[in-house]
mmCIF file of C-alpha atoms and ligand atoms in Angstrom:
data_model
loop_
_atom_site.group_PDB
_atom_site.id
_atom_site.type_symbol
_atom_site.label_atom_id
_atom_site.label_comp_id
_atom_site.label_asym_id
_atom_site.label_seq_id
_atom_site.Cartn_x
_atom_site.Cartn_y
_atom_site.Cartn_z
ATOM 1 C CA MET W 1 2.424 -25.835 3.603
ATOM 2 C CA THR W 2 5.267 -25.695 5.432
ATOM 3 C CA THR W 3 6.137 -24.534 8.994
ATOM 4 C CA SER W 4 9.948 -24.733 8.662
ATOM 5 C CA TRP W 5 10.498 -21.871 10.339
ATOM 6 C CA TRP W 6 8.569 -21.976 13.375
ATOM 7 C CA GLU W 7 10.587 -24.990 14.504
ATOM 8 C CA PRO W 8 12.468 -23.183 17.845
ATOM 9 C CA ALA W 9 15.595 -24.736 15.791
ATOM 10 C CA GLN W 10 17.709 -21.942 14.833
ATOM 11 C CA GLY W 11 18.700 -20.535 18.151
ATOM 12 C CA GLY W 12 19.661 -17.201 17.559
ATOM 13 C CA ALA W 13 22.574 -17.887 16.059
ATOM 14 C CA GLY W 14 22.317 -20.031 13.571
ATOM 15 C CA PRO W 15 22.618 -18.813 10.052
ATOM 16 C CA ARG W 16 20.369 -16.387 7.820
ATOM 17 C CA PRO W 17 16.599 -17.432 7.401
ATOM 18 C CA TYR W 18 16.781 -17.119 3.966
ATOM 19 C CA VAL W 19 20.024 -19.449 3.993
ATOM 20 C CA ASP W 20 17.884 -22.492 5.785
ATOM 21 C CA ILE W 21 15.016 -21.918 5.378
ATOM 22 C CA GLY W 22 14.335 -25.450 3.387
ATOM 23 C CA GLY W 23 14.870 -26.858 7.013
ATOM 24 C CA PRO W 24 16.800 -30.157 6.752
ATOM 25 C CA ALA W 25 19.003 -30.460 3.811
ATOM 26 C CA GLY W 26 16.715 -33.513 2.596
ATOM 27 C CA ASP W 27 13.596 -31.241 2.662
ATOM 28 C CA ARG W 28 14.732 -28.789 1.249
ATOM 29 C CA ASP W 29 12.314 -26.285 -1.377
ATOM 30 C CA PRO W 30 14.522 -26.971 -4.939
ATOM 31 C CA VAL W 31 13.430 -23.779 -5.808
ATOM 32 C CA ALA W 32 14.551 -21.892 -2.648
ATOM 33 C CA ALA W 33 17.818 -23.525 -3.051
ATOM 34 C CA SER W 34 18.711 -22.730 -6.952
ATOM 35 C CA SER W 35 17.918 -19.418 -5.982
ATOM 36 C CA ALA W 36 20.478 -19.376 -3.257
ATOM 37 C CA THR W 37 23.187 -18.657 -6.350
ATOM 38 C CA SER W 38 20.716 -16.075 -7.728
ATOM 39 C CA GLY W 39 20.967 -13.188 -5.036
ATOM 40 C CA VAL W 40 17.194 -12.795 -5.793
ATOM 41 C CA ARG W 41 16.954 -12.599 -1.670
ATOM 42 C CA PRO W 42 13.690 -11.584 -1.386
ATOM 43 C CA TYR W 43 11.687 -14.484 -2.550
ATOM 44 C CA LEU W 44 14.330 -16.637 -0.487
ATOM 45 C CA ILE W 45 12.768 -15.390 2.822
ATOM 46 C CA THR W 46 9.850 -16.677 1.261
ATOM 47 C CA GLN W 47 10.913 -19.996 0.231
ATOM 48 C CA GLY W 48 9.816 -18.630 -3.261
ATOM 49 C CA ARG W 49 6.572 -16.954 -2.716
ATOM 50 C CA ALA W 50 5.772 -13.856 -4.309
ATOM 51 C CA ARG W 51 2.584 -13.861 -2.141
ATOM 52 C CA PRO W 52 0.256 -15.076 0.825
ATOM 53 C CA ASN W 53 -1.764 -18.326 0.343
ATOM 54 C CA ASP W 54 -4.264 -15.436 1.563
ATOM 55 C CA THR W 55 -4.380 -12.872 -1.419
ATOM 56 C CA SER W 56 -6.570 -10.791 0.417
ATOM 57 C CA LEU W 57 -4.080 -9.395 2.696
ATOM 58 C CA ARG W 58 -4.158 -5.781 1.653
ATOM 59 C CA LEU W 59 -1.752 -2.979 1.892
ATOM 60 C CA GLU W 60 -3.853 -0.952 4.987
ATOM 61 C CA ALA W 61 -4.788 -3.883 6.338
ATOM 62 C CA GLN W 62 -3.999 -3.358 10.328
ATOM 63 C CA VAL W 63 -1.655 -6.419 11.441
ATOM 64 C CA SER W 64 -1.315 -6.420 15.403
ATOM 65 C CA THR W 65 0.627 -9.509 17.714
ATOM 66 C CA THR W 66 -2.184 -11.489 19.217
ATOM 67 C CA ASP W 67 -1.219 -13.206 22.573
ATOM 68 C CA ASP W 68 0.278 -16.112 21.337
ATOM 69 C CA GLY W 69 2.738 -13.807 19.596
ATOM 70 C CA ALA W 70 3.691 -12.240 22.436
ATOM 71 C CA ARG W 71 4.237 -15.279 24.059
ATOM 72 C CA SER W 72 6.009 -16.992 21.409
ATOM 73 C CA LEU W 73 8.946 -14.134 20.583
ATOM 74 C CA SER W 74 11.833 -16.302 21.928
ATOM 75 C CA ARG W 75 10.917 -19.094 18.886
ATOM 76 C CA LEU W 76 10.902 -16.792 16.354
ATOM 77 C CA ALA W 77 14.219 -15.060 14.855
ATOM 78 C CA TYR W 78 14.672 -12.641 11.929
ATOM 79 C CA GLU W 79 11.717 -10.692 9.660
ATOM 80 C CA ARG W 80 9.393 -12.943 11.620
ATOM 81 C CA HIS W 81 10.424 -11.704 15.154
ATOM 82 C CA ASP W 82 10.511 -7.958 14.217
ATOM 83 C CA ILE W 83 7.211 -8.766 12.809
ATOM 84 C CA VAL W 84 5.793 -9.388 15.445
ATOM 85 C CA VAL W 85 7.932 -7.060 17.969
ATOM 86 C CA LEU W 86 6.521 -4.435 15.519
ATOM 87 C CA CYS W 87 2.697 -5.367 15.479
ATOM 88 C CA HIS W 88 2.531 -4.876 18.808
ATOM 89 C CA ASP W 89 1.177 -1.072 18.397
ATOM 90 C CA PRO W 90 -0.834 -2.315 15.228
ATOM 91 C CA GLN W 91 -0.156 -1.116 12.044
ATOM 92 C CA SER W 92 -0.495 -1.780 8.056
ATOM 93 C CA ILE W 93 1.628 -4.063 6.117
ATOM 94 C CA ALA W 94 2.548 -1.288 3.806
ATOM 95 C CA GLU W 95 4.390 0.202 7.379
ATOM 96 C CA LEU W 96 6.057 -3.076 8.137
ATOM 97 C CA ALA W 97 7.641 -3.323 4.432
ATOM 98 C CA ALA W 98 9.030 0.510 5.137
ATOM 99 C CA ARG W 99 9.946 -0.096 8.189
ATOM 100 C CA LEU W 100 11.389 -3.057 8.648
ATOM 101 C CA HIS W 101 13.622 -2.871 4.539
ATOM 102 C CA LEU W 102 10.930 -5.527 3.248
ATOM 103 C CA HIS W 103 9.989 -5.660 -0.062
ATOM 104 C CA LEU W 104 6.120 -5.552 -0.215
ATOM 105 C CA GLY W 105 5.561 -8.963 -1.860
ATOM 106 C CA VAL W 106 7.819 -10.320 1.303
ATOM 107 C CA ALA W 107 5.983 -9.018 4.047
ATOM 108 C CA ARG W 108 2.721 -10.004 3.088
ATOM 109 C CA VAL W 109 3.733 -13.025 2.754
ATOM 110 C CA LEU W 110 5.661 -13.854 6.272
ATOM 111 C CA VAL W 111 2.686 -11.617 7.666
ATOM 112 C CA GLY W 112 0.206 -14.272 5.941
ATOM 113 C CA ASP W 113 2.250 -16.718 7.150
ATOM 114 C CA LEU W 114 2.267 -15.784 11.214
ATOM 115 C CA VAL W 115 -1.572 -14.662 10.580
ATOM 116 C CA GLU W 116 -2.071 -18.559 10.145
ATOM 117 C CA ALA W 117 -0.018 -19.401 12.816
ATOM 118 C CA GLY W 118 -2.332 -17.408 14.847
ATOM 119 C CA LEU W 119 0.508 -15.359 16.041
ATOM 120 C CA LEU W 120 -1.044 -12.565 14.465
ATOM 121 C CA ALA W 121 -4.058 -10.979 13.742
ATOM 122 C CA VAL W 122 -5.404 -8.698 11.057
ATOM 123 C CA ARG W 123 -8.282 -5.849 10.822
ATOM 124 C CA HIS W 124 -9.235 -5.956 7.292
ATOM 125 C CA PRO W 125 -10.846 -2.634 5.834
ATOM 126 C CA GLU W 126 -14.342 -2.832 5.532
ATOM 127 C CA ASP W 127 -15.756 -2.393 2.317
ATOM 128 C CA ALA W 128 -19.469 -1.854 1.198
ATOM 129 C CA ARG W 129 -20.997 -1.889 4.068
ATOM 130 C CA HIS W 130 -20.964 1.621 5.431
ATOM 131 C CA ARG W 131 -18.941 3.019 2.796
ATOM 132 C CA VAL W 132 -21.048 6.058 2.839
ATOM 133 C CA GLN W 133 -20.891 6.938 6.414
ATOM 134 C CA ILE W 134 -17.236 6.179 6.270
ATOM 135 C CA ILE W 135 -16.893 8.998 3.385
ATOM 136 C CA GLU W 136 -18.345 11.511 4.782
ATOM 137 C CA ARG W 137 -16.101 11.219 8.678
ATOM 138 C CA VAL W 138 -12.853 11.212 6.199
ATOM 139 C CA ILE W 139 -14.101 14.703 4.651
ATOM 140 C CA ARG W 140 -14.733 16.277 7.988
ATOM 141 C CA GLY W 141 -11.613 14.906 9.470
ATOM 142 C CA LEU W 142 -10.011 16.243 6.322
ATOM 143 C CA GLN W 143 -11.572 19.813 7.067
ATOM 144 C CA ALA W 144 -10.813 19.655 10.013
ATOM 145 C CA ILE W 145 -7.428 20.292 9.370
ATOM 146 C CA SER W 146 -5.623 23.656 9.240
ATOM 147 C CA MET V 1 14.007 -5.211 20.223
ATOM 148 C CA ASP V 2 14.622 -8.011 22.382
ATOM 149 C CA SER V 3 11.805 -6.381 25.488
ATOM 150 C CA LYS V 4 9.395 -8.815 24.886
ATOM 151 C CA PRO V 5 5.657 -7.499 25.418
ATOM 152 C CA SER V 6 3.994 -9.081 28.526
ATOM 153 C CA ALA V 7 0.776 -11.087 27.421
ATOM 154 C CA ASP V 8 -1.066 -9.230 30.229
ATOM 155 C CA VAL V 9 -0.448 -5.796 27.784
ATOM 156 C CA PRO V 10 -4.071 -5.291 25.604
ATOM 157 C CA VAL V 11 -3.143 -5.215 22.510
ATOM 158 C CA ARG V 12 -4.367 -1.854 21.226
ATOM 159 C CA ARG V 13 -7.306 -1.873 19.073
ATOM 160 C CA PRO V 14 -6.086 -1.344 15.139
ATOM 161 C CA PRO V 15 -7.508 1.126 13.891
ATOM 162 C CA LEU V 16 -10.117 0.962 10.578
ATOM 163 C CA PRO V 17 -7.655 2.072 7.905
ATOM 164 C CA VAL V 18 -9.260 3.457 4.891
ATOM 165 C CA LYS V 19 -6.913 4.353 1.720
ATOM 166 C CA ILE V 20 -6.837 7.170 -1.046
ATOM 167 C CA VAL V 21 -4.452 6.733 -3.835
ATOM 168 C CA ILE V 22 -2.158 9.574 -5.718
ATOM 169 C CA ALA V 23 -1.402 8.850 -8.853
ATOM 170 C CA GLY V 24 0.662 10.183 -11.674
ATOM 171 C CA GLY V 25 3.624 10.443 -13.974
ATOM 172 C CA PHE V 26 7.198 10.292 -12.627
ATOM 173 C CA GLY V 27 8.461 14.075 -10.956
ATOM 174 C CA VAL V 28 4.402 15.816 -10.618
ATOM 175 C CA GLY V 29 4.259 16.009 -7.290
ATOM 176 C CA LYS V 30 2.780 13.161 -5.746
ATOM 177 C CA THR V 31 5.007 13.063 -2.601
ATOM 178 C CA THR V 32 5.312 16.151 -1.842
ATOM 179 C CA ALA V 33 1.446 16.187 -1.541
ATOM 180 C CA VAL V 34 1.833 13.478 0.535
ATOM 181 C CA ALA V 35 4.116 14.922 2.890
ATOM 182 C CA GLN V 36 1.935 18.278 2.969
ATOM 183 C CA ILE V 37 -1.036 16.277 4.386
ATOM 184 C CA SER V 38 0.684 13.160 5.951
ATOM 185 C CA GLU V 39 0.675 13.564 9.835
ATOM 186 C CA THR V 40 3.603 11.296 9.856
ATOM 187 C CA PRO V 41 6.277 10.590 7.886
ATOM 188 C CA VAL V 42 6.130 10.026 4.659
ATOM 189 C CA LEU V 43 7.618 6.293 3.942
ATOM 190 C CA THR V 44 8.705 4.543 1.206
ATOM 191 C CA THR V 45 8.398 0.450 0.129
ATOM 192 C CA GLU V 46 9.275 -0.983 -2.609
ATOM 193 C CA ALA V 47 6.118 -2.788 -4.125
ATOM 194 C CA PRO V 48 6.712 -5.833 -6.263
ATOM 195 C CA ILE V 49 5.250 -6.098 -10.437
ATOM 196 C CA THR V 50 1.776 -8.400 -10.594
ATOM 197 C CA GLU V 51 3.251 -9.930 -13.259
ATOM 198 C CA VAL V 52 6.328 -11.691 -12.290
ATOM 199 C CA ALA V 53 3.988 -12.673 -8.886
ATOM 200 C CA ALA V 54 1.961 -14.878 -11.291
ATOM 201 C CA GLU V 55 4.427 -15.940 -13.131
ATOM 202 C CA VAL V 56 5.645 -17.228 -9.286
ATOM 203 C CA ASP V 57 2.661 -18.637 -8.960
ATOM 204 C CA ARG V 58 2.099 -20.339 -11.975
ATOM 205 C CA THR V 59 5.259 -22.118 -13.072
ATOM 206 C CA GLY V 60 6.483 -22.283 -9.318
ATOM 207 C CA LEU V 61 9.719 -21.229 -10.702
ATOM 208 C CA VAL V 62 11.637 -17.704 -9.726
ATOM 209 C CA PRO V 63 11.736 -15.467 -12.851
ATOM 210 C CA ASP V 64 14.546 -13.831 -13.495
ATOM 211 C CA LYS V 65 12.591 -10.453 -12.733
ATOM 212 C CA THR V 66 12.518 -10.466 -9.425
ATOM 213 C CA THR V 67 13.377 -6.675 -8.704
ATOM 214 C CA THR V 68 11.512 -5.609 -11.324
ATOM 215 C CA THR V 69 9.472 -3.462 -8.038
ATOM 216 C CA VAL V 70 8.668 0.204 -8.263
ATOM 217 C CA ALA V 71 8.484 3.043 -5.584
ATOM 218 C CA LEU V 72 5.545 3.628 -3.649
ATOM 219 C CA ASP V 73 5.505 6.579 -0.852
ATOM 220 C CA PHE V 74 2.941 6.471 1.552
ATOM 221 C CA GLY V 75 1.435 8.798 4.456
ATOM 222 C CA THR V 76 -1.152 8.250 7.195
ATOM 223 C CA VAL V 77 -3.788 11.252 8.407
ATOM 224 C CA ALA V 78 -5.704 10.201 11.713
ATOM 225 C CA ILE V 79 -9.397 10.579 10.940
ATOM 226 C CA ASP V 80 -11.013 10.837 14.213
ATOM 227 C CA ASP V 81 -10.437 7.721 17.018
ATOM 228 C CA GLU V 82 -10.889 5.097 14.795
ATOM 229 C CA VAL V 83 -11.028 5.420 10.983
ATOM 230 C CA LYS V 84 -6.867 5.497 9.391
ATOM 231 C CA LEU V 85 -6.823 7.247 6.354
ATOM 232 C CA TYR V 86 -3.461 5.949 3.871
ATOM 233 C CA LEU V 87 -2.356 7.808 1.020
ATOM 234 C CA PHE V 88 -0.742 5.932 -1.515
ATOM 235 C CA GLY V 89 1.484 7.566 -4.205
ATOM 236 C CA THR V 90 3.557 5.830 -7.004
ATOM 237 C CA PRO V 91 4.141 6.540 -10.497
ATOM 238 C CA GLY V 92 2.634 3.131 -11.728
ATOM 239 C CA GLN V 93 4.174 4.277 -15.638
ATOM 240 C CA ASP V 94 3.318 1.993 -18.376
ATOM 241 C CA ARG V 95 4.975 -0.574 -17.362
ATOM 242 C CA PHE V 96 2.418 -3.878 -17.771
ATOM 243 C CA GLY V 97 1.470 -5.949 -15.070
ATOM 244 C CA PHE V 98 1.983 -3.155 -12.569
ATOM 245 C CA MET V 99 -0.129 -3.205 -8.886
ATOM 246 C CA TRP V 100 -2.754 -1.645 -9.900
ATOM 247 C CA HIS V 101 -5.462 -4.082 -8.631
ATOM 248 C CA ASP V 102 -3.148 -4.193 -5.483
ATOM 249 C CA LEU V 103 -3.209 -0.363 -4.906
ATOM 250 C CA THR V 104 -6.845 0.169 -5.623
ATOM 251 C CA VAL V 105 -8.794 -2.806 -4.544
ATOM 252 C CA GLY V 106 -11.763 -1.206 -2.244
ATOM 253 C CA ALA V 107 -9.995 2.417 -2.028
ATOM 254 C CA LEU V 108 -11.836 5.520 -1.637
ATOM 255 C CA GLY V 109 -10.573 6.892 -4.618
ATOM 256 C CA ALA V 110 -7.634 8.261 -6.807
ATOM 257 C CA LEU V 111 -6.046 11.292 -6.973
ATOM 258 C CA VAL V 112 -4.324 12.250 -10.577
ATOM 259 C CA ILE V 113 -2.210 14.768 -10.637
ATOM 260 C CA VAL V 114 -0.948 16.171 -13.571
ATOM 261 C CA ASP V 115 2.236 17.890 -15.341
ATOM 262 C CA THR V 116 0.269 19.522 -18.539
ATOM 263 C CA SER V 117 3.211 19.988 -20.169
ATOM 264 C CA ARG V 118 3.522 16.221 -20.052
ATOM 265 C CA LEU V 119 0.230 15.529 -20.001
ATOM 266 C CA ASP V 120 0.139 11.528 -21.980
ATOM 267 C CA ASP V 121 1.930 10.531 -18.176
ATOM 268 C CA CYS V 122 -1.433 10.060 -16.470
ATOM 269 C CA TYR V 123 -2.546 8.399 -19.330
ATOM 270 C CA PRO V 124 -2.262 4.531 -17.885
ATOM 271 C CA ALA V 125 -3.804 5.471 -14.677
ATOM 272 C CA VAL V 126 -6.653 7.579 -16.149
ATOM 273 C CA ASP V 127 -7.427 4.636 -18.489
ATOM 274 C CA TYR V 128 -7.295 1.946 -15.318
ATOM 275 C CA PHE V 129 -9.428 4.022 -13.098
ATOM 276 C CA GLU V 130 -12.233 4.502 -15.648
ATOM 277 C CA ARG V 131 -12.028 1.118 -16.372
ATOM 278 C CA THR V 132 -12.337 -0.059 -12.864
ATOM 279 C CA GLY V 133 -15.098 2.298 -11.703
ATOM 280 C CA LEU V 134 -12.874 4.298 -9.300
ATOM 281 C CA PRO V 135 -13.823 7.202 -8.496
ATOM 282 C CA PHE V 136 -10.892 9.791 -9.338
ATOM 283 C CA LEU V 137 -9.940 13.075 -9.702
ATOM 284 C CA VAL V 138 -7.463 15.384 -11.758
ATOM 285 C CA ALA V 139 -5.292 17.467 -10.135
ATOM 286 C CA VAL V 140 -3.050 20.085 -12.437
ATOM 287 C CA ASN V 141 0.099 20.853 -10.409
ATOM 288 C CA LEU V 142 0.662 25.064 -11.037
ATOM 289 C CA PHE V 143 4.213 24.249 -10.980
ATOM 290 C CA ASP V 144 5.967 28.037 -11.669
ATOM 291 C CA GLY V 145 1.996 29.377 -10.929
ATOM 292 C CA ARG V 146 0.909 29.072 -14.370
ATOM 293 C CA LEU V 147 -0.981 26.957 -16.417
ATOM 294 C CA ALA V 148 -0.046 25.617 -19.572
ATOM 295 C CA HIS V 149 -3.459 24.305 -21.310
ATOM 296 C CA GLU V 150 -7.681 25.596 -19.616
ATOM 297 C CA LEU V 151 -8.858 23.036 -17.504
ATOM 298 C CA GLU V 152 -11.400 22.181 -20.349
ATOM 299 C CA ASP V 153 -8.729 21.671 -22.681
ATOM 300 C CA VAL V 154 -7.175 18.998 -20.261
ATOM 301 C CA ARG V 155 -10.777 17.134 -19.903
ATOM 302 C CA TRP V 156 -10.580 17.253 -23.680
ATOM 303 C CA ALA V 157 -7.300 16.241 -23.952
ATOM 304 C CA LEU V 158 -7.679 13.087 -21.556
ATOM 305 C CA ASP V 159 -11.558 12.886 -22.867
ATOM 306 C CA LEU V 160 -13.002 12.600 -19.558
ATOM 307 C CA SER V 161 -16.420 12.205 -18.463
ATOM 308 C CA ASP V 162 -18.435 15.469 -17.489
ATOM 309 C CA ASP V 163 -18.433 14.266 -13.926
ATOM 310 C CA THR V 164 -14.596 13.999 -13.004
ATOM 311 C CA PRO V 165 -13.214 16.944 -11.221
ATOM 312 C CA VAL V 166 -10.373 18.880 -12.950
ATOM 313 C CA VAL V 167 -9.019 20.959 -10.901
ATOM 314 C CA THR V 168 -5.966 23.123 -9.918
ATOM 315 C CA PHE V 169 -3.998 22.355 -6.787
ATOM 316 C CA ASP V 170 -0.509 23.470 -5.717
ATOM 317 C CA ALA V 171 1.265 20.386 -3.902
ATOM 318 C CA ARG V 172 3.612 22.407 -1.439
ATOM 319 C CA ASP V 173 0.574 23.659 -0.287
ATOM 320 C CA ARG V 174 -1.357 21.456 2.675
ATOM 321 C CA ALA V 175 -4.725 23.301 2.559
ATOM 322 C CA SER V 176 -4.722 23.200 -1.440
ATOM 323 C CA VAL V 177 -4.146 19.521 -0.446
ATOM 324 C CA ARG V 178 -6.604 18.768 1.822
ATOM 325 C CA ASP V 179 -9.420 20.562 -0.494
ATOM 326 C CA THR V 180 -8.314 18.745 -3.150
ATOM 327 C CA LEU V 181 -8.786 15.822 -1.601
ATOM 328 C CA VAL V 182 -12.084 16.603 0.072
ATOM 329 C CA THR V 183 -13.382 17.600 -3.488
ATOM 330 C CA LEU V 184 -12.101 13.821 -4.784
ATOM 331 C CA LEU V 185 -13.918 12.983 -1.771
ATOM 332 C CA ARG V 186 -17.460 14.460 -2.324
ATOM 333 C CA ARG V 187 -17.296 12.393 -6.105
ATOM 334 C CA SER V 188 -16.454 9.557 -4.112
ATOM 335 C CA LEU V 189 -20.206 9.858 -2.235
ATOM 336 C CA ALA V 190 -21.786 10.936 -5.153
ATOM 337 C CA MET V 191 -20.820 7.580 -6.541
ATOM 338 C CA ALA V 192 -21.513 5.678 -3.594
ATOM 339 C CA SER V 193 -24.633 6.475 -2.429
ATOM 340 C CA ALA V 194 -25.480 6.360 -6.195
ATOM 341 C CA THR V 195 -25.117 2.258 -6.056
ATOM 342 C CA GLY V 196 -26.280 2.091 -3.006
ATOM 343 C CA VAL V 197 -23.853 1.231 -0.657
HETATM 344 N N1 GTP K 201 7.563 25.030 -8.570
HETATM 345 C C1 GTP K 201 6.499 24.081 -8.208
HETATM 346 N N2 GTP K 201 7.496 22.978 -7.935
HETATM 347 C C2 GTP K 201 7.142 21.801 -7.455
HETATM 348 C C3 GTP K 201 5.694 21.379 -7.585
HETATM 349 N N3 GTP K 201 5.468 20.727 -6.687
HETATM 350 C C4 GTP K 201 6.230 19.729 -6.244
HETATM 351 N N4 GTP K 201 7.300 20.367 -6.669
HETATM 352 C C5 GTP K 201 8.846 19.560 -7.324
HETATM 353 O O1 GTP K 201 8.952 18.509 -8.203
HETATM 354 C C6 GTP K 201 9.610 17.881 -7.502
HETATM 355 C C7 GTP K 201 9.244 16.436 -7.916
HETATM 356 O O2 GTP K 201 8.916 16.464 -6.828
HETATM 357 P P1 GTP K 201 7.923 15.080 -5.652
HETATM 358 O O3 GTP K 201 6.359 15.908 -5.214
HETATM 359 O O4 GTP K 201 8.902 14.269 -5.869
HETATM 360 O O5 GTP K 201 6.852 14.311 -7.575
HETATM 361 P P2 GTP K 201 7.002 13.018 -7.698
HETATM 362 O O6 GTP K 201 5.654 12.884 -8.214
HETATM 363 O O7 GTP K 201 6.641 12.426 -5.819
HETATM 364 O O8 GTP K 201 7.692 11.961 -8.442
HETATM 365 P P3 GTP K 201 8.576 10.787 -8.138
HETATM 366 O O9 GTP K 201 7.957 10.078 -7.469
HETATM 367 O O10 GTP K 201 9.853 10.457 -8.713
HETATM 368 O O11 GTP K 201 7.921 10.539 -9.845
HETATM 369 C C8 GTP K 201 10.608 18.157 -6.535
HETATM 370 O O12 GTP K 201 11.703 19.157 -6.215
HETATM 371 C C9 GTP K 201 9.108 19.039 -5.759
HETATM 372 O O13 GTP K 201 9.978 20.480 -4.901
HETATM 373 C C10 GTP K 201 4.402 22.475 -7.782
HETATM 374 O O14 GTP K 201 3.695 22.788 -7.291
HETATM 375 N N5 GTP K 201 5.654 23.735 -8.271
HETATM 376 MG MG1 MG K 202 7.421 10.263 -5.352
#
């Protein structure tokens, strides 16, 4: 995968990442570039990818900032920076998307990239194991609501 | 947003997330129900339609339809010091390729809210949950406190199996939403126990 977003080149004052996402003009992603005129913003942020490589990232998966992520904030810009800041308080991809006004598919792609770069960690939901016990806990928790 | 969290500050252990899906046609009370039970303000995000995403993956081209989205509302309940419940509400209408899989994979169950004067609005959700074996419950929202059809008629009209619960509830009433969720989870528990997972 391309890691052009990860280079500390933007310096905070450059163009929006979705304009410059392809890095140097020479290796600009033709999909992203051609879309620039069609005004489909969400897919430019993610270089035309609607999904992360890791499709197991669920809406409710809990995302948190790693030590590396916290140390790398100054090298991140825009959406990625905001995600790493917000995830100091662990939260789901759905919450991130809502808080940052990102399309869910976009939030997922960005989180996938940041996880791959080691800046975020994910706690996946547990499925089969302990399902009965978890359902019982949720029932008890709901019954405690008055 | 510019303050840098110190690397020494221990990052909080994330909760264990679980989810319940709240489905049903437009305007049946999904958001109202989520808001009653959620401890956090209901948040909304735009969800993509799966078909479009698949198109991107396959051709590498961005199709014209990329703006096709559906609103997804959600709220949360802290169940205990570890488990956090997410309630996702969506119309999930009959659009082909709606993200049902994304939304429901791993869910504890689904609440299908129906307004008996527009029963057919819930067909796509019921069809999907039956096909995938997700535990679900049909909750008839009593607009004006009146039931346009008897519950057994609703079961018949939707061709539901005998063990799918059909109940009435009031989406504006917290206790009613809570009890309906508990009824759903008892069904989930019965199904999970039966399959031994
Ligand atoms: N009389 C009555 N009104 C209700 C009840 N439940 C919801 N409403 C009202 O019906 C309207 C629609 O409710 P929502 O909760 O927004 O429905 P929804 O399913 O989220 O709607 P969409 O997201 O647009 O599909 C709102 O004005 C609610 O106040 C009910 O039990 N009785
Ligand atoms: Mg709604």
